[in-house]
Amino acid sequence: QVQLVESGGGVVQAGGSLRLSCAASGRAFSRYIMAWFRQAPGKEREFVAAISWSGFTTYYTDSVKGRFTISRDNAKNTVYLQMNSLKPEDTAVYYCAADRDGPVIYRDYSKYEYWGQGTQVTVSS
């Protein structure tokens, strides 16, 4: 069992940056595949990025490649999402998710067993 708590959301102008954090409780954090998803009003939950146990392998959805960076610190039980060059279309609630059944990394949200409560990111034009 793991509990996830996101932080770092807020309101930012287009072109700005935000850094999201997701703190995990419990042991064996380093054995969880970690991911970020987002959901905008009226839209389905969307895969944003994921990271392997070690942090050496990462995946991104095409719309954020080159702008977002996912990373993790297993000593701190924390995963991060650095978001640069933000656009209004990045506005959404961002969720942290954990998959205990690695090492395969999935983009399908149904594969992730644990979820945070979400943090709002609003990008104004």
PDB file of C-alpha atoms in Angstrom:
ATOM      1  CA  GLN A   1       0.000   0.000   0.000  1.00  0.00           C
ATOM      2  CA  VAL A   2       1.240   3.489  -0.830  1.00  0.00           C
ATOM      3  CA  GLN A   3      -0.260   6.932  -0.393  1.00  0.00           C
ATOM      4  CA  LEU A   4       0.566   9.741  -2.799  1.00  0.00           C
ATOM      5  CA  VAL A   5       0.365  13.472  -2.127  1.00  0.00           C
ATOM      6  CA  GLU A   6       0.927  15.985  -4.927  1.00  0.00           C
ATOM      7  CA  SER A   7       1.986  19.596  -4.508  1.00  0.00           C
ATOM      8  CA  GLY A   8       3.287  22.467  -6.593  1.00  0.00           C
ATOM      9  CA  GLY A   9       0.298  23.328  -8.754  1.00  0.00           C
ATOM     10  CA  GLY A  10      -0.855  26.883  -9.291  1.00  0.00           C
ATOM     11  CA  VAL A  11      -1.572  29.623 -11.787  1.00  0.00           C
ATOM     12  CA  VAL A  12       1.130  30.658 -14.233  1.00  0.00           C
ATOM     13  CA  GLN A  13       1.289  32.697 -17.416  1.00  0.00           C
ATOM     14  CA  ALA A  14       1.954  31.049 -20.751  1.00  0.00           C
ATOM     15  CA  GLY A  15       5.673  30.444 -21.177  1.00  0.00           C
ATOM     16  CA  GLY A  16       6.198  30.052 -17.450  1.00  0.00           C
ATOM     17  CA  SER A  17       7.302  27.072 -15.386  1.00  0.00           C
ATOM     18  CA  LEU A  18       6.036  24.966 -12.513  1.00  0.00           C
ATOM     19  CA  ARG A  19       7.489  22.008 -10.662  1.00  0.00           C
ATOM     20  CA  LEU A  20       5.106  19.388  -9.342  1.00  0.00           C
ATOM     21  CA  SER A  21       6.104  17.031  -6.554  1.00  0.00           C
ATOM     22  CA  CYS A  22       4.544  13.767  -5.454  1.00  0.00           C
ATOM     23  CA  ALA A  23       5.520  12.412  -2.050  1.00  0.00           C
ATOM     24  CA  ALA A  24       4.890   8.729  -1.424  1.00  0.00           C
ATOM     25  CA  SER A  25       4.424   7.027   1.905  1.00  0.00           C
ATOM     26  CA  GLY A  26       5.274   3.431   2.628  1.00  0.00           C
ATOM     27  CA  ARG A  27       8.218   1.255   1.791  1.00  0.00           C
ATOM     28  CA  ALA A  28       9.412  -0.124  -1.539  1.00  0.00           C
ATOM     29  CA  PHE A  29       8.894   3.171  -3.379  1.00  0.00           C
ATOM     30  CA  SER A  30      11.855   2.316  -5.578  1.00  0.00           C
ATOM     31  CA  ARG A  31       9.937  -0.722  -6.890  1.00  0.00           C
ATOM     32  CA  TYR A  32       6.999   1.310  -8.202  1.00  0.00           C
ATOM     33  CA  ILE A  33       6.700   2.619 -11.704  1.00  0.00           C
ATOM     34  CA  MET A  34       5.656   6.256 -11.271  1.00  0.00           C
ATOM     35  CA  ALA A  35       3.671   8.397 -13.673  1.00  0.00           C
ATOM     36  CA  TRP A  36       1.881  11.690 -14.106  1.00  0.00           C
ATOM     37  CA  PHE A  37      -1.532  11.976 -15.734  1.00  0.00           C
ATOM     38  CA  ARG A  38      -3.741  14.992 -16.271  1.00  0.00           C
ATOM     39  CA  GLN A  39      -7.408  15.657 -16.793  1.00  0.00           C
ATOM     40  CA  ALA A  40      -8.905  18.807 -18.241  1.00  0.00           C
ATOM     41  CA  PRO A  41     -12.600  19.684 -17.801  1.00  0.00           C
ATOM     42  CA  GLY A  42     -14.775  17.571 -20.078  1.00  0.00           C
ATOM     43  CA  LYS A  43     -11.859  15.419 -21.218  1.00  0.00           C
ATOM     44  CA  GLU A  44     -10.581  11.970 -20.376  1.00  0.00           C
ATOM     45  CA  ARG A  45      -7.603  11.404 -18.134  1.00  0.00           C
ATOM     46  CA  GLU A  46      -4.447  11.667 -20.250  1.00  0.00           C
ATOM     47  CA  PHE A  47      -0.996  10.139 -19.839  1.00  0.00           C
ATOM     48  CA  VAL A  48       1.728  12.783 -19.443  1.00  0.00           C
ATOM     49  CA  ALA A  49       4.946  11.036 -18.384  1.00  0.00           C
ATOM     50  CA  ALA A  50       6.281   7.940 -16.626  1.00  0.00           C
ATOM     51  CA  ILE A  51       9.563   6.823 -15.121  1.00  0.00           C
ATOM     52  CA  SER A  52      11.167   3.465 -14.408  1.00  0.00           C
ATOM     53  CA  TRP A  53      12.265   2.135 -11.033  1.00  0.00           C
ATOM     54  CA  SER A  54      15.803   3.422 -11.450  1.00  0.00           C
ATOM     55  CA  GLY A  55      14.848   6.643 -13.181  1.00  0.00           C
ATOM     56  CA  PHE A  56      16.944   5.784 -16.229  1.00  0.00           C
ATOM     57  CA  THR A  57      13.945   5.228 -18.511  1.00  0.00           C
ATOM     58  CA  THR A  58      11.296   7.858 -19.126  1.00  0.00           C
ATOM     59  CA  TYR A  59       8.337   8.232 -21.471  1.00  0.00           C
ATOM     60  CA  TYR A  60       6.354  11.316 -22.457  1.00  0.00           C
ATOM     61  CA  THR A  61       3.278  12.064 -24.434  1.00  0.00           C
ATOM     62  CA  ASP A  62       4.192  13.868 -27.643  1.00  0.00           C
ATOM     63  CA  SER A  63       2.624  17.184 -26.660  1.00  0.00           C
ATOM     64  CA  VAL A  64       5.003  17.674 -23.704  1.00  0.00           C
ATOM     65  CA  LYS A  65       8.256  16.289 -25.122  1.00  0.00           C
ATOM     66  CA  GLY A  66      11.043  18.811 -24.802  1.00  0.00           C
ATOM     67  CA  ARG A  67       9.070  20.892 -22.276  1.00  0.00           C
ATOM     68  CA  PHE A  68       8.386  18.545 -19.356  1.00  0.00           C
ATOM     69  CA  THR A  69      10.846  16.401 -17.410  1.00  0.00           C
ATOM     70  CA  ILE A  70       9.933  13.606 -15.020  1.00  0.00           C
ATOM     71  CA  SER A  71      12.428  12.550 -12.369  1.00  0.00           C
ATOM     72  CA  ARG A  72      12.502  10.690  -9.077  1.00  0.00           C
ATOM     73  CA  ASP A  73      14.484  10.636  -5.860  1.00  0.00           C
ATOM     74  CA  ASN A  74      14.108   7.192  -4.314  1.00  0.00           C
ATOM     75  CA  ALA A  75      15.886   8.283  -1.136  1.00  0.00           C
ATOM     76  CA  LYS A  76      13.143  10.883  -0.616  1.00  0.00           C
ATOM     77  CA  ASN A  77      10.252   8.764  -1.926  1.00  0.00           C
ATOM     78  CA  THR A  78       9.397  11.576  -4.295  1.00  0.00           C
ATOM     79  CA  VAL A  79       8.714  11.951  -8.003  1.00  0.00           C
ATOM     80  CA  TYR A  80       8.810  15.302  -9.792  1.00  0.00           C
ATOM     81  CA  LEU A  81       7.428  16.848 -12.944  1.00  0.00           C
ATOM     82  CA  GLN A  82       9.299  19.916 -14.136  1.00  0.00           C
ATOM     83  CA  MET A  83       7.083  21.808 -16.567  1.00  0.00           C
ATOM     84  CA  ASN A  84       8.611  24.532 -18.735  1.00  0.00           C
ATOM     85  CA  SER A  85       7.242  26.634 -21.593  1.00  0.00           C
ATOM     86  CA  LEU A  86       3.740  26.044 -20.334  1.00  0.00           C
ATOM     87  CA  LYS A  87       0.814  26.544 -22.684  1.00  0.00           C
ATOM     88  CA  PRO A  88      -2.874  27.219 -21.970  1.00  0.00           C
ATOM     89  CA  GLU A  89      -3.661  23.714 -23.247  1.00  0.00           C
ATOM     90  CA  ASP A  90      -1.602  22.311 -20.352  1.00  0.00           C
ATOM     91  CA  THR A  91      -4.316  23.510 -17.976  1.00  0.00           C
ATOM     92  CA  ALA A  92      -5.660  20.491 -16.076  1.00  0.00           C
ATOM     93  CA  VAL A  93      -5.682  18.662 -12.789  1.00  0.00           C
ATOM     94  CA  TYR A  94      -2.432  16.726 -12.598  1.00  0.00           C
ATOM     95  CA  TYR A  95      -2.372  13.343 -10.857  1.00  0.00           C
ATOM     96  CA  CYS A  96       0.515  11.279  -9.607  1.00  0.00           C
ATOM     97  CA  ALA A  97       0.137   7.509 -10.011  1.00  0.00           C
ATOM     98  CA  ALA A  98       2.030   4.391  -8.946  1.00  0.00           C
ATOM     99  CA  ASP A  99       2.149   0.937 -10.483  1.00  0.00           C
ATOM    100  CA  ARG A 100       3.471  -1.830  -8.226  1.00  0.00           C
ATOM    101  CA  ASP A 101       3.706  -4.393 -11.059  1.00  0.00           C
ATOM    102  CA  GLY A 102       6.736  -3.179 -13.000  1.00  0.00           C
ATOM    103  CA  PRO A 103       9.078  -3.234 -14.819  1.00  0.00           C
ATOM    104  CA  VAL A 104       6.842  -2.633 -17.862  1.00  0.00           C
ATOM    105  CA  ILE A 105       5.864   1.024 -18.104  1.00  0.00           C
ATOM    106  CA  TYR A 106       2.279   1.641 -19.202  1.00  0.00           C
ATOM    107  CA  ARG A 107       0.533   4.697 -20.609  1.00  0.00           C
ATOM    108  CA  ASP A 108      -2.880   3.232 -19.724  1.00  0.00           C
ATOM    109  CA  TYR A 109      -4.220   4.747 -16.503  1.00  0.00           C
ATOM    110  CA  SER A 110      -6.048   1.511 -15.637  1.00  0.00           C
ATOM    111  CA  LYS A 111      -2.670  -0.155 -14.997  1.00  0.00           C
ATOM    112  CA  TYR A 112      -1.903   2.131 -12.046  1.00  0.00           C
ATOM    113  CA  GLU A 113      -3.156   1.020  -8.658  1.00  0.00           C
ATOM    114  CA  TYR A 114      -2.457   4.086  -6.540  1.00  0.00           C
ATOM    115  CA  TRP A 115      -3.383   7.711  -7.148  1.00  0.00           C
ATOM    116  CA  GLY A 116      -2.912  11.061  -5.493  1.00  0.00           C
ATOM    117  CA  GLN A 117      -5.684  13.579  -4.970  1.00  0.00           C
ATOM    118  CA  GLY A 118      -4.538  15.804  -7.828  1.00  0.00           C
ATOM    119  CA  THR A 119      -3.183  19.332  -8.069  1.00  0.00           C
ATOM    120  CA  GLN A 120      -4.592  22.075 -10.306  1.00  0.00           C
ATOM    121  CA  VAL A 121      -2.379  23.670 -12.931  1.00  0.00           C
ATOM    122  CA  THR A 122      -3.806  26.706 -14.704  1.00  0.00           C
ATOM    123  CA  VAL A 123      -1.926  28.407 -17.537  1.00  0.00           C
ATOM    124  CA  SER A 124      -3.250  31.799 -18.567  1.00  0.00           C
ATOM    125  CA  SER A 125      -2.729  33.246 -22.040  1.00  0.00           C
TER     126      SER A 125
END
